[in-house]
Amino acid sequence: MSEAKELLKQLQSTDKNIHELQTQLEAIPKKVETLEKEIERLYKMLEDSKQSLVNAQKELKLSELNLKSQEEAVAKYNSQLFSARTNEEYKAFLKEIETAETRKKETEDQIIEWMEKIEEIDADIARRQSEIKTEEGTKRAEIEQEKARQADLEKQIKEEQEKRESLRGKTPAGMLSIYDRIGKSKGIIAAALVLDDNRCSGCLNPIPAQKAIEAEHSEEISFCEYCGRILLK
């Protein structure tokens, strides 16, 4: 292969490396953002559980106040029971006592339910705090790894770009112009390799034996008849 074609081959390899490295680099901010959102979600769920606990405690307090009020009502009606002057008044007081006792029992049941609910929420908070302690540390470590990887990729890209500029400076202008023109229409792969089975690595279509030989030995540029890319061996 001529020196010019070898330069073109190296240039294509370098451009491909830069593209792949940049693709990896561009994916890092999204991954970091996802990890940070996962941490935020853990804290949000913990805060929701804490708010649920506050709400449940308020409801328990209200139920306890209601119970006290109902106990006072039962005591009041019981004391009034003995002051009834008629049978109708006596029955009325009994009815009030029955109603107050029913409400009192319902409130006692509510208190038990809220106490059980608070116990469940307390356990949920403890579980979420433990989860945060474990998961946040892991995710923070992943974020730091991604940031370190980002710095390494930026360094590799800079090195490849410097290599690219050096290769472009050595490649004949006419050949470089053709390479750039094809690259604009074909994406990152402007120069394709002739595979061992005489197929174009760009489109995988067959290449005539003579053209494969020219791609390797001729000073002139050969092109794939199907995709139009430069052929190199």
Phi, psi and omega in degrees: 000140180294160180299321181297317180292326178295321176297319180294321178296317179293322179297316179297318178298319180292316178299320179295317178299317180299316180299315181294319179294319179294323177298316178295319181296317182294337181279342185294311180304322179295319180292318178298317179299319179297316179296318180294322178293326178294322177294315178300322180296319179299316179291324179297316179295323177295316179296323177297319179294320179295321178293322176298323178295316179300315180298317181295321179295323176296316179296322178296317179298317178297318180296321179295321177294320178297319180298316179299318179296320181289324176296321177294322179295318179298315180297320180297312182293326178294322179290326180285339183303322184279352179261003181296134183262337181231165178296324180295318178296320180299314179296323180295318178295320177299320179296317179297319179297316179300315180296316181295320179295320179298313179297321179299316179296318179298319180292321177299319177297319178298320180299316178298317180298316180293324177295319177294320179297316179298321178297318178296316181294319177303317179294321179295319179297316179299319180295317181292323177296320177294319179297317180297317181302321180279307187291321182296318179300317180295314183289324176297321178295320178296320179298316179296322177297318180294322179292322177294320178296322178300314180297320180293319179295319179298321178295315180296319180297318179299317179296317180293323179293322176295319177296319180300313180297323178295316180294319179296325179291335181267340183282135179307137186303317181298316180293321180294323180296317178295317179301314181294320182296315179293322180299326180294328182264338184251004181084209187290334183265101177261330180242122182254154178270149173275114182288167184300332180265024179056050173236152179282128181290343180279317183237352178068013175278156182291149179242129177304144184304319182297319180292327177295321178294317179296322180298329182271322190247337184282148175286337181278155179280135175252150182235148175290131182291343183263310184256349177080004179285156174293137179258130178229152181243000000 
